mmCIF file of C-alpha atoms and ligand atoms in Angstrom:
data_model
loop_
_atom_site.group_PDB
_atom_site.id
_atom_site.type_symbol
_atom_site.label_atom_id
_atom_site.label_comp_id
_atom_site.label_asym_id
_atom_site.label_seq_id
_atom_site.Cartn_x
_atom_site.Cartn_y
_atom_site.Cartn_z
ATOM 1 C CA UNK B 28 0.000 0.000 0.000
ATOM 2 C CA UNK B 29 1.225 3.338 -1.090
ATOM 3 C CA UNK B 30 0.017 6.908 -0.587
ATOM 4 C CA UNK B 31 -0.244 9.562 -3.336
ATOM 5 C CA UNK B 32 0.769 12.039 -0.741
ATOM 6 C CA UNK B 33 4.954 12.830 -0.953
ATOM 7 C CA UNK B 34 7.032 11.576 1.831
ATOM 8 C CA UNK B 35 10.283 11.822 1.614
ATOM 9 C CA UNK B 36 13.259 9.059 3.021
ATOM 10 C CA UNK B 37 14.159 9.331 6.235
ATOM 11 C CA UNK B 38 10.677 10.921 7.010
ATOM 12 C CA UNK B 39 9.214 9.264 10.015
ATOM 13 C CA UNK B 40 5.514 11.066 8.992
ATOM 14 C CA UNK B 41 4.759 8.089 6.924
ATOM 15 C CA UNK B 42 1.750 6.263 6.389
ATOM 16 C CA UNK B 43 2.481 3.651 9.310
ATOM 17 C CA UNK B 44 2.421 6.682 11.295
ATOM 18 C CA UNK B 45 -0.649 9.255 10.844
ATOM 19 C CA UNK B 46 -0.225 11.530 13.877
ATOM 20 C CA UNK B 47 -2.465 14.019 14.626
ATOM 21 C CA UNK B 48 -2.295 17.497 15.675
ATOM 22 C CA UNK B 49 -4.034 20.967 15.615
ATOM 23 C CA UNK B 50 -3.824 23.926 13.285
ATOM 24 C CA UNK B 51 -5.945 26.801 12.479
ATOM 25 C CA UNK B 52 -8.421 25.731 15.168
ATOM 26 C CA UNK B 53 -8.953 22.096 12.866
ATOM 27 C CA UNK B 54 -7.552 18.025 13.953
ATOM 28 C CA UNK B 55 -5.047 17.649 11.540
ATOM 29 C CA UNK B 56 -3.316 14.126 10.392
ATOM 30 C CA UNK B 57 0.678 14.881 9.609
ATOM 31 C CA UNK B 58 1.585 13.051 5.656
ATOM 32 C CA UNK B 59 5.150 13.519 5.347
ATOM 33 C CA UNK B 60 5.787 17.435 5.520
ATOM 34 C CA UNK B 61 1.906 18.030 4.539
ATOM 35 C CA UNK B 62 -1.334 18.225 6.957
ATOM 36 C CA UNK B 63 -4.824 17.105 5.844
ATOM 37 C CA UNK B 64 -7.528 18.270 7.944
ATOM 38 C CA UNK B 65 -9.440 15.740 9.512
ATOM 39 C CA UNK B 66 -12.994 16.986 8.722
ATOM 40 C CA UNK B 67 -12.060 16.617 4.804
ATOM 41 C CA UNK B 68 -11.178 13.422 5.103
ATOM 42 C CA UNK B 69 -14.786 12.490 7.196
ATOM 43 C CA UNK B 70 -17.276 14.759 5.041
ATOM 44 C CA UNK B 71 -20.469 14.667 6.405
ATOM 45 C CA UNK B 72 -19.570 12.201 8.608
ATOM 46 C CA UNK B 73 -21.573 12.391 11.928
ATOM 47 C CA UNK B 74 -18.077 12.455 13.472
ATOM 48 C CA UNK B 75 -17.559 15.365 11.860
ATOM 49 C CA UNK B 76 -18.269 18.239 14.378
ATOM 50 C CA UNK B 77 -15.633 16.275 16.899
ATOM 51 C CA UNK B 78 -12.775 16.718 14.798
ATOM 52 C CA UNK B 79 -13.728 20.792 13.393
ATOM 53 C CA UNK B 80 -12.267 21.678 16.678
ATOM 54 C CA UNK B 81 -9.383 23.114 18.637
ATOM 55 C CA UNK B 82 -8.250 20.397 20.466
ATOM 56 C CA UNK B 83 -8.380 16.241 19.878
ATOM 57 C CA UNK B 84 -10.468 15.944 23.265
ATOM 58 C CA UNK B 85 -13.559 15.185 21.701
ATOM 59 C CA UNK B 86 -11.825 12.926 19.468
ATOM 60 C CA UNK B 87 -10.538 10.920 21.732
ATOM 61 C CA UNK B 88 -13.422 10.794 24.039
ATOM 62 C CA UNK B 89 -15.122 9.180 20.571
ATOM 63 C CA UNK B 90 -13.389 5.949 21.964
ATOM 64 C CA UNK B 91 -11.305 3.086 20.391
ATOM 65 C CA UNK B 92 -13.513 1.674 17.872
ATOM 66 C CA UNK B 93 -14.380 5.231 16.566
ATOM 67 C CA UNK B 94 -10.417 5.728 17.203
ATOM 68 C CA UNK B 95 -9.838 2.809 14.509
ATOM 69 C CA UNK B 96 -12.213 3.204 12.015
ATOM 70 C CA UNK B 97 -10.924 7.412 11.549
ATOM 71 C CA UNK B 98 -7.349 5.933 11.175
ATOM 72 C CA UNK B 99 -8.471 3.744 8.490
ATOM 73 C CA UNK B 100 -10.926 5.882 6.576
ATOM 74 C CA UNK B 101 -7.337 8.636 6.672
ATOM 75 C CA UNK B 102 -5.381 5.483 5.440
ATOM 76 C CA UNK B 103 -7.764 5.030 2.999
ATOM 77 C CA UNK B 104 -7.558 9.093 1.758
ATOM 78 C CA UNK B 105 -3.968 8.866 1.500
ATOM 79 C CA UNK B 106 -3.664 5.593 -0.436
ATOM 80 C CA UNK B 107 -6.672 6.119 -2.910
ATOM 81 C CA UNK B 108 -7.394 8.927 -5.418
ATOM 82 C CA UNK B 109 -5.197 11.647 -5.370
ATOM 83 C CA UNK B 110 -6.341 14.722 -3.964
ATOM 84 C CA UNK B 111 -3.146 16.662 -3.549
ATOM 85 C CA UNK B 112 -5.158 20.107 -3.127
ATOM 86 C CA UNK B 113 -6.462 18.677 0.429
ATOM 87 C CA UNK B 114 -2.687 18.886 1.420
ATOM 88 C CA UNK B 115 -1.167 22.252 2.960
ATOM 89 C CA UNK B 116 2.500 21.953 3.435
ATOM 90 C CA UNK B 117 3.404 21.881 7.586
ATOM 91 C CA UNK B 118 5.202 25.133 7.117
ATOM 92 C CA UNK B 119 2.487 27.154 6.618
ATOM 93 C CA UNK B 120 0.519 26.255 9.391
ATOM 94 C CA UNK B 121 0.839 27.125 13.136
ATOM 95 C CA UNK B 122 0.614 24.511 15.364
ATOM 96 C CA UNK B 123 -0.744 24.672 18.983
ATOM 97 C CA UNK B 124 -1.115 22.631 21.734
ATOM 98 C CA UNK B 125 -2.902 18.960 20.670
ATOM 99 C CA UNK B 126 -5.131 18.440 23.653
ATOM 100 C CA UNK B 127 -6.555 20.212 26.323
ATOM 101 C CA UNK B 128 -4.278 18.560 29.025
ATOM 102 C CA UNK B 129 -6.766 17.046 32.168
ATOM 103 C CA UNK B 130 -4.936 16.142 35.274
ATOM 104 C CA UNK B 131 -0.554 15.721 34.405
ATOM 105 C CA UNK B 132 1.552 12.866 36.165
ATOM 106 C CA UNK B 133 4.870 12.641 35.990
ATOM 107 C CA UNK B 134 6.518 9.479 36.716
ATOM 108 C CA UNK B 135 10.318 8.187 37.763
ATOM 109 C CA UNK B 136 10.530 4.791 36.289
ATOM 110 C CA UNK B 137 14.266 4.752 34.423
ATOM 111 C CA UNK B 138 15.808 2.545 37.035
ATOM 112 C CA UNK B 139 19.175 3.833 35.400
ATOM 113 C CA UNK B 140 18.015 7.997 36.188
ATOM 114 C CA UNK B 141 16.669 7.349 39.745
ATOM 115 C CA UNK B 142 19.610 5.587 40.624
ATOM 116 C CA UNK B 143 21.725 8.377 39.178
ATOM 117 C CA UNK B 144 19.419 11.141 40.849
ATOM 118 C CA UNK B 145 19.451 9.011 44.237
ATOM 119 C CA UNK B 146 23.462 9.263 44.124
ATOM 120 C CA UNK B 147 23.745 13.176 43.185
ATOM 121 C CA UNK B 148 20.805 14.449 45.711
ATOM 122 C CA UNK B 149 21.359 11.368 49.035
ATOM 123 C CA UNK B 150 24.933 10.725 48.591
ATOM 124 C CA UNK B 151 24.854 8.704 51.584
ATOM 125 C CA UNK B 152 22.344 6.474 51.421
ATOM 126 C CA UNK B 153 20.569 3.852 49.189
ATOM 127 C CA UNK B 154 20.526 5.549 45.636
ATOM 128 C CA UNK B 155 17.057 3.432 44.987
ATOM 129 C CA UNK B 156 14.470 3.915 47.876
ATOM 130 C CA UNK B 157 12.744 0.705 49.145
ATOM 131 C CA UNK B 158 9.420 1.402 47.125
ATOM 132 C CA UNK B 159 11.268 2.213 44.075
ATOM 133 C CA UNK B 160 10.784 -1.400 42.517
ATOM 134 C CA UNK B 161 7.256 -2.273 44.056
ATOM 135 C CA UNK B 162 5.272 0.679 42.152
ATOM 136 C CA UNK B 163 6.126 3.052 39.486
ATOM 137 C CA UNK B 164 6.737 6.205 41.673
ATOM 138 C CA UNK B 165 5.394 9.628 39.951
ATOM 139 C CA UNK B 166 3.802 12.546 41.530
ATOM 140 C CA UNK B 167 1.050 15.157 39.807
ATOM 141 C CA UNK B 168 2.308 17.656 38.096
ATOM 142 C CA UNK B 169 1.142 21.664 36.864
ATOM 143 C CA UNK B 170 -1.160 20.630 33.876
ATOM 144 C CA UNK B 171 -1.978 24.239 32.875
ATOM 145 C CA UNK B 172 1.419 24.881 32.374
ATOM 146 C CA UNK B 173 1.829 22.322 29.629
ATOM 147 C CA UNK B 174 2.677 24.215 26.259
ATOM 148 C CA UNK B 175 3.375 22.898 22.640
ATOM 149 C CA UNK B 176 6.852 22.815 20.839
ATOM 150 C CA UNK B 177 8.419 25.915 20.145
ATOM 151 C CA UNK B 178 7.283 27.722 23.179
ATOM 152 C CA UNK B 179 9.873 29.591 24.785
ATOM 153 C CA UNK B 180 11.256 28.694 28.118
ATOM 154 C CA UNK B 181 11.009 31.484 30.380
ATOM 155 C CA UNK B 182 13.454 30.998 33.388
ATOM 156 C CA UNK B 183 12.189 30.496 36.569
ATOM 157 C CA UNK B 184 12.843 32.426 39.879
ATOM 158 C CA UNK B 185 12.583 31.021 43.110
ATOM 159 C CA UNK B 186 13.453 30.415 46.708
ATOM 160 C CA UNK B 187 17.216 28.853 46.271
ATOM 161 C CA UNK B 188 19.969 27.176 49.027
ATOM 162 C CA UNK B 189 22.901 29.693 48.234
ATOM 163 C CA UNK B 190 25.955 29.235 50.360
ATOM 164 C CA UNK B 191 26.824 31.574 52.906
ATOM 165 C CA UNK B 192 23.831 34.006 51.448
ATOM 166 C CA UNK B 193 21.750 31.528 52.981
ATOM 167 C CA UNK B 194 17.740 31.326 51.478
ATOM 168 C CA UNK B 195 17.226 33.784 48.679
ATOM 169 C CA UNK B 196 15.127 34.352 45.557
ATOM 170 C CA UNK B 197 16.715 34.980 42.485
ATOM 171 C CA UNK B 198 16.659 32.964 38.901
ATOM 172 C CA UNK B 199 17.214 29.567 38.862
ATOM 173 C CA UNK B 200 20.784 29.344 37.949
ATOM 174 C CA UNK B 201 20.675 25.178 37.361
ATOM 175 C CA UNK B 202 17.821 25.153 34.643
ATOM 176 C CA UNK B 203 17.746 21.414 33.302
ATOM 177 C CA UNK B 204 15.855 19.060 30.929
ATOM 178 C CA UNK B 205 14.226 15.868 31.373
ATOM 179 C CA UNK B 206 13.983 13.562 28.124
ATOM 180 C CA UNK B 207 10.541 11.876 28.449
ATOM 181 C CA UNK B 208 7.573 10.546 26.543
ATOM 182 C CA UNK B 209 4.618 10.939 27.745
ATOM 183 C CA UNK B 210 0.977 9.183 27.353
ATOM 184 C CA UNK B 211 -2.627 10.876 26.750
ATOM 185 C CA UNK B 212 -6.064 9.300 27.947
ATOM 186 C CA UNK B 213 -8.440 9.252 25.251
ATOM 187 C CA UNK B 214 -10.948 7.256 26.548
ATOM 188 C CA UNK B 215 -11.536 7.297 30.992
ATOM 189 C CA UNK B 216 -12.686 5.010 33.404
ATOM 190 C CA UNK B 217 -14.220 5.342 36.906
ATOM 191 C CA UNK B 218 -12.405 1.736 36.950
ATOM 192 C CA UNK B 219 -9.457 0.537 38.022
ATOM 193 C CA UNK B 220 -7.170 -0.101 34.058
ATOM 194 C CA UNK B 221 -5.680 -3.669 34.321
ATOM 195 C CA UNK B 222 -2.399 -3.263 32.614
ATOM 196 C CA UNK B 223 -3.251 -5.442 29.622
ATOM 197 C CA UNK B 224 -6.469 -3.037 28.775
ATOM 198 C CA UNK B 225 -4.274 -0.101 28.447
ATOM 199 C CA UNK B 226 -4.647 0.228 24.603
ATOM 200 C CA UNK B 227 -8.589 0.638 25.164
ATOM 201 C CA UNK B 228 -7.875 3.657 27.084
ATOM 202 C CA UNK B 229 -4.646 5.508 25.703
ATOM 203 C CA UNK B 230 -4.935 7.153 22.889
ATOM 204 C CA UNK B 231 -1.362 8.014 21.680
ATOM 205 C CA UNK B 232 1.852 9.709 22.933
ATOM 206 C CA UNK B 233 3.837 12.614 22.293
ATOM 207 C CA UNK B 234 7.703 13.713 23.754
ATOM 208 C CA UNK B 235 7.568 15.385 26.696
ATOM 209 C CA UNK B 236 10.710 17.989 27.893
ATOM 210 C CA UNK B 237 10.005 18.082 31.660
ATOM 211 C CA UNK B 238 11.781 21.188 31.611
ATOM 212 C CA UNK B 239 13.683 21.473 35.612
ATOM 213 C CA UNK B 240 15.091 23.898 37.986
ATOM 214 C CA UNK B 241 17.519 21.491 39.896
ATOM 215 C CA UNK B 242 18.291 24.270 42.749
ATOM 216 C CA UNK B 243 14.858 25.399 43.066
ATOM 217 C CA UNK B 244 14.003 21.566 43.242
ATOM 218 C CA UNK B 245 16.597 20.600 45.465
ATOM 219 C CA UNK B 246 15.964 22.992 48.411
ATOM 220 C CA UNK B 247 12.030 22.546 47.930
ATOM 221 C CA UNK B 248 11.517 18.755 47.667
ATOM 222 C CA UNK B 249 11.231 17.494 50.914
ATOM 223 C CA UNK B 250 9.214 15.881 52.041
ATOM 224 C CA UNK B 251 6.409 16.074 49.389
ATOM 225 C CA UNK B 252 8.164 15.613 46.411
ATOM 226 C CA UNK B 253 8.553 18.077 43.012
ATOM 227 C CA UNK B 254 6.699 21.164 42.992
ATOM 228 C CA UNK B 255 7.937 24.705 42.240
ATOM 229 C CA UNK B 256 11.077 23.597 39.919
ATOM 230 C CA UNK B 257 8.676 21.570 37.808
ATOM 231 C CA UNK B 258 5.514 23.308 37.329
ATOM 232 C CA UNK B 259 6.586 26.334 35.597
ATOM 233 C CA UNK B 260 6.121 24.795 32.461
ATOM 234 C CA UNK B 261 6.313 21.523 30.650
ATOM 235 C CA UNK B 262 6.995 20.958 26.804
ATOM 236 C CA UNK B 263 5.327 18.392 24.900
ATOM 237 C CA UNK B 264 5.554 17.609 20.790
ATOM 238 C CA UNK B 265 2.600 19.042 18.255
ATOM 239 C CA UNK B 266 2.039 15.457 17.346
ATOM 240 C CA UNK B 267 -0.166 12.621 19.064
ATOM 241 C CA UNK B 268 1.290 9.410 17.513
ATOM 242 C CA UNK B 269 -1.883 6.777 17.865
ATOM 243 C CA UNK B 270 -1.143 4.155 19.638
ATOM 244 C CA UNK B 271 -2.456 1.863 17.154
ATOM 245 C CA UNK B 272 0.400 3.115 14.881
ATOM 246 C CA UNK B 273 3.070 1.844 18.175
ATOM 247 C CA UNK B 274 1.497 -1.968 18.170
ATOM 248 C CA UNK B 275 4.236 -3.191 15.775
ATOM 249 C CA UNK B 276 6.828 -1.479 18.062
ATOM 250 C CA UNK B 277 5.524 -2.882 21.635
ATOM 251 C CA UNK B 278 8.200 -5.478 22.726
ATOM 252 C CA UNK B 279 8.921 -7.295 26.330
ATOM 253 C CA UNK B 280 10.245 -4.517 28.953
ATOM 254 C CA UNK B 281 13.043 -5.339 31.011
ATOM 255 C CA UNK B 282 12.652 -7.969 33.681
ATOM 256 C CA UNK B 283 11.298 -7.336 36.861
ATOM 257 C CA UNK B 284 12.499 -8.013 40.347
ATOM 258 C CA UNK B 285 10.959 -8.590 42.391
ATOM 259 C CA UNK B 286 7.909 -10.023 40.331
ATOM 260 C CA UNK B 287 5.366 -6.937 41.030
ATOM 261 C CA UNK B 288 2.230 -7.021 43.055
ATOM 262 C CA UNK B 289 -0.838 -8.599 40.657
ATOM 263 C CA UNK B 290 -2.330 -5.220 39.833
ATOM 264 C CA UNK B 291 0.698 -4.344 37.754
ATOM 265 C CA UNK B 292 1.449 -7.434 35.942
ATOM 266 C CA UNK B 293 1.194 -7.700 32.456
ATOM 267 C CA UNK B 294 0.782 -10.268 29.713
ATOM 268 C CA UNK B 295 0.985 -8.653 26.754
ATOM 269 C CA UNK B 296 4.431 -6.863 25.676
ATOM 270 C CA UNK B 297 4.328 -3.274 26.840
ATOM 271 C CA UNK B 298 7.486 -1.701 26.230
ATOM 272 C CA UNK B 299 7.951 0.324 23.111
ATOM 273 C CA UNK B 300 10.791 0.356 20.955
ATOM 274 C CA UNK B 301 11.405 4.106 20.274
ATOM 275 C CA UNK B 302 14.690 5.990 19.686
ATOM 276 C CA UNK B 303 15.679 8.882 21.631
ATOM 277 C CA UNK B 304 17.498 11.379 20.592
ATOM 278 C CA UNK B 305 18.005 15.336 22.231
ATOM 279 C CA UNK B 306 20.309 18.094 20.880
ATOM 280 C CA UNK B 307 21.813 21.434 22.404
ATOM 281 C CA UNK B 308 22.174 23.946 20.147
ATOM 282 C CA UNK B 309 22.045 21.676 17.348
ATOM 283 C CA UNK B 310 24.977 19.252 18.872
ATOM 284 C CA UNK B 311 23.485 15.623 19.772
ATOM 285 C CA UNK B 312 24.089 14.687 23.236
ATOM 286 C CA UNK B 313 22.240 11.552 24.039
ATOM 287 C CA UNK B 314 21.172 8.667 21.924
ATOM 288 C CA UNK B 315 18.825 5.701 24.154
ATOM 289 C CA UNK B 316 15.501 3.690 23.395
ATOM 290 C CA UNK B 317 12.338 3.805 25.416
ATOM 291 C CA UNK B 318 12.630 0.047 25.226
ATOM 292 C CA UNK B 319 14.895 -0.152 28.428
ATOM 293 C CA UNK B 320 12.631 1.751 30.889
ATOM 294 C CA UNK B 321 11.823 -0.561 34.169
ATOM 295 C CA UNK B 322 8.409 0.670 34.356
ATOM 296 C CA UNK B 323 6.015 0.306 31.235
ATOM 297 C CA UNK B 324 3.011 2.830 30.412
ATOM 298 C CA UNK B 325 0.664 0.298 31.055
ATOM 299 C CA UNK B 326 1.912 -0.584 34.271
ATOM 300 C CA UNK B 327 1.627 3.354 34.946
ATOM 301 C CA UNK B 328 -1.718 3.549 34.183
ATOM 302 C CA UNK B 329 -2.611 0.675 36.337
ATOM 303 C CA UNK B 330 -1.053 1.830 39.049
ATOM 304 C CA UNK B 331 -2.600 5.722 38.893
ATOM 305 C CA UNK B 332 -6.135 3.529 38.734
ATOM 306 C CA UNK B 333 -5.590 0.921 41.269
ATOM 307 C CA UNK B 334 -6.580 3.591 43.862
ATOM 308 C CA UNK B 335 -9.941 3.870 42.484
ATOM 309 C CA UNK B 336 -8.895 7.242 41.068
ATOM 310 C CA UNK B 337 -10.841 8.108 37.729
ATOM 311 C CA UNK B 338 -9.359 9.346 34.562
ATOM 312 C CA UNK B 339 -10.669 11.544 31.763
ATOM 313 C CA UNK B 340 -10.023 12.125 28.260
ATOM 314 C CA UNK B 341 -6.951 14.446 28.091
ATOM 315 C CA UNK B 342 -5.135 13.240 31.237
ATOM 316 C CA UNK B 343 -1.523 12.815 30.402
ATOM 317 C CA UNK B 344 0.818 11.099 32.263
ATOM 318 C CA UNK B 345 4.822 10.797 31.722
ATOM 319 C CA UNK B 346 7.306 8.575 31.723
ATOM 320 C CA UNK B 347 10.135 9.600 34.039
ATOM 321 C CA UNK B 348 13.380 10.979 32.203
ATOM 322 C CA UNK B 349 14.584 8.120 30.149
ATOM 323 C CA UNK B 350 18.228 7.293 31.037
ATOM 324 C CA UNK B 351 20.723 4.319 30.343
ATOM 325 C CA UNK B 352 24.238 3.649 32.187
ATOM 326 C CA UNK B 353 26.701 5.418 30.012
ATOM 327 C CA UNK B 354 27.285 9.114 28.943
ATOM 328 C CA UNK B 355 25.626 9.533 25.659
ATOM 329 C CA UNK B 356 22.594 7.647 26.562
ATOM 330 C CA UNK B 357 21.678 10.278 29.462
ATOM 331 C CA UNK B 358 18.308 12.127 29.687
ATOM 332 C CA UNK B 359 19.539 14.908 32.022
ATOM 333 C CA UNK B 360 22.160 17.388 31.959
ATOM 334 C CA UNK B 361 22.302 16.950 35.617
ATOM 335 C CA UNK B 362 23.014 13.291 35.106
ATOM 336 C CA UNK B 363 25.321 14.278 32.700
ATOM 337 C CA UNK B 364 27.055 16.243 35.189
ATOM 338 C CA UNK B 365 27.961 19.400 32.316
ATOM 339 C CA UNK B 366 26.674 23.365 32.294
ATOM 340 C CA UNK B 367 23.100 23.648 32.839
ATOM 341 C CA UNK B 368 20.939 26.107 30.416
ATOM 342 C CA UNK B 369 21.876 29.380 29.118
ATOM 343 C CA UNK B 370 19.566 31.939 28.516
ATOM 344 C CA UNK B 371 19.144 31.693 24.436
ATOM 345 C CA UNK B 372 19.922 27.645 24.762
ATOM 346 C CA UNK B 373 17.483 25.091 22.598
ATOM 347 C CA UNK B 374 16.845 22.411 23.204
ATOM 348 C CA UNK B 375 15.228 19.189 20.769
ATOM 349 C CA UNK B 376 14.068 16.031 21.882
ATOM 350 C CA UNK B 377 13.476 13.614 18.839
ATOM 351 C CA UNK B 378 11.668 10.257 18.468
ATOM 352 C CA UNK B 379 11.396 7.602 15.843
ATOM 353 C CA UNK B 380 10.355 4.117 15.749
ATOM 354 C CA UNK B 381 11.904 1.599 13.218
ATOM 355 C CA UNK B 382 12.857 3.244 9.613
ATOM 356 C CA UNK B 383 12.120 3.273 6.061
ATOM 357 C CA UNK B 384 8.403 3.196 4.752
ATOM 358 C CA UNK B 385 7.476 1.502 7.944
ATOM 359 C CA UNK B 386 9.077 4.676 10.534
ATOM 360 C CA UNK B 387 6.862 6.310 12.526
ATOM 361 C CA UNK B 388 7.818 9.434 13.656
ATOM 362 C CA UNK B 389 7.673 11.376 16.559
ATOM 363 C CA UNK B 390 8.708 14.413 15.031
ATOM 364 C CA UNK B 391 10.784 16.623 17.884
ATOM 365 C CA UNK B 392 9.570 18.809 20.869
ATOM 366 C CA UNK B 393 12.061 22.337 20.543
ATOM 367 C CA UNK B 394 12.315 24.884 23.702
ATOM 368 C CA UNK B 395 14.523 28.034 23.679
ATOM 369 C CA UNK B 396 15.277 29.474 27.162
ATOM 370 C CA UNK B 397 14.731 33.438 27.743
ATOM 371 C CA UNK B 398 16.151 34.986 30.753
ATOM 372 C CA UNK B 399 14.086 35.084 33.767
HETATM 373 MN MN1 MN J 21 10.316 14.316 35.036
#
């Protein structure tokens, strides 16, 4: 199968991929470096008022049938009679924020990254706390302070440990990144979400820059956690990759020990097979796959249900900064123990899975920092 539509090698917008996104206040599907809007595609569809909006929400509340059957009828578009007029090239569109974010977790489960955080911040003790592999630790993040790609990064100020000066406010002088992908709900559940139902209820993923003040953090975090030097803002990519275009990238995550309680075990093959990439100032500093992370999405999801909380369509929850043993696979410049941020700094966090015709694409999430 072939589309009509161009796509160039070494795209990962192909036709195994069909994110979509928002422009010009329309759902969007990505086709190499051209958008179709989603309500051409449909017609008269009775679908069709859910995706002439600003934001994917009521797509995804739609559900995964309705999910399926859009993906195919755009798979269809793009592979049958051409219609190149229904394409306007990606450049000429402005893209905003994909979904109206509901409640925003952020989790810690790169075994590799909370060891290396548990080193730098307790030197003294235990880098991995006792819960660390009996539940995917997170905490609830700032979701109105999510923003698309290409937002700039304003730098924070805040209440800061400074030698001999003691407790003062100023701008956070250790501004950091956290290389993450993160997961949207399309579909909620007052239920509990066994870990082998998660594709019912996530609709896609997107990169996610968790974008950190380390000294702001570091004199505010205990004992309740993140708070100040994480919620000023939080970067995630334009495009929602569907899940159903991951399924030929899910393989068997790492191997878990101890064997985790019932609630978070798993059948099917969760992990996902994604390569990482992020640059600084157009130099690329890491290179890792999601593959190796301890913790999978689906065992996330399970967990942040098992309570009997509820999720809704739009809640997105993170992955943890995605880290492996050696320099050059590091999702933190914290980690990697060089300069934090300058002011006029950007950052891009990339993500593909598999290449050729078959890629998808993650495109990249880009953040430029401005002085406080
Ligand atoms: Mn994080």
């Amino acid at each position: 199968m072939d589309t009509w539509a161009p796509v160039d090698d070494g795209s990962g917008f192909t036709l195994a991929c069909l994110p979509y996104g928002v422009a010009g206040g329309r759902v969007v599907v990505r086709i190499g470096d051209g958008v179709v809007a989603l309500g051409d595609v449909l017609g008269d569809h009775q679908w069709r008022d859910a995706v002439e909006a600003d934001s994917l929400n009521p797509v995804m509340t739609l559900g995964v049938d309705a999910w399926s059957e859009i993906r195919d009828r755009v798979t269809t578009f793009l592979t049958t009679s051409a219609n190149e007029r229904a394409l306007t090239p990606v450049g000429s569109v402005e893209l905003s924020l994909p979904f109206q974010v509901g409640d925003y977790v952020d989790f810690y489960s790169s075994i590799e990254h909370a060891t290396h955080l548990g080193e730098l911040f307790r030197p003294d003790a235990e880098p991995l706390l006792p819960n660390w592999r009996h539940l995917p630790v997170g905490y609830h993040g700032r979701s109105g302070t999510v923003v698309v790609s290409g937002t700039p990064v304003r730098r924070p100020n805040g209440l800061v440990l400074d030698g001999e000066a003691g407790v003062v406010r100023r701008p956070c002088a250790r501004l950091d990144i956290e290389l993450e992908v993160g997961f949207v709900v399309g579909a909620g559940s007052d239920e509990p979400i066994a870990p082998d139902e998660a594709d019912r209820h996530v609709f896609g993923a997107v990169l996610v820059n968790d974008w950190s003040a380390r000294d702001i953090q570091a004199f505010e975090y205990q004992p309740l956690g993140p708070f100040l030097g994480k919620s000023f803002l939080t970067s995630i990519s334009a495009w929602v990759v569907p899940l159903a275009a991951l399924a030929p990238f899910l393989v068997e995550p790492p191997e878990q020990e101890p064997v985790p309680d019932a609630a978070l075990q798993a059948t099917r093959p969760w992990a996902i097979d994604l390569g990482l990439s992020v640059d600084l100032n157009g130099a690329t500093l890491t290179r890792n796959n999601f593959r190796g992370l301890y913790w999978t999405f689906a065992q996330q999801l399970a967990h942040m249900t098992s309570n009997g909380a509820t999720t809704r369509t739009g809640d997105l929850f993170a992955s943890g900064t995605v880290s492996g043993w050696n320099q050059g696979e590091l999702g933190s410049l914290i980690e990697m123990k060089r300069p934090f941020l300058d002011d006029g700094d950007s950052i891009v966090l990339r993500g593909v899975c598999g290449e050729g015709a078959n890629a998808v694409g993650f495109g990249e999430v880009e953040g430029t920092v401005v002085k406080a």
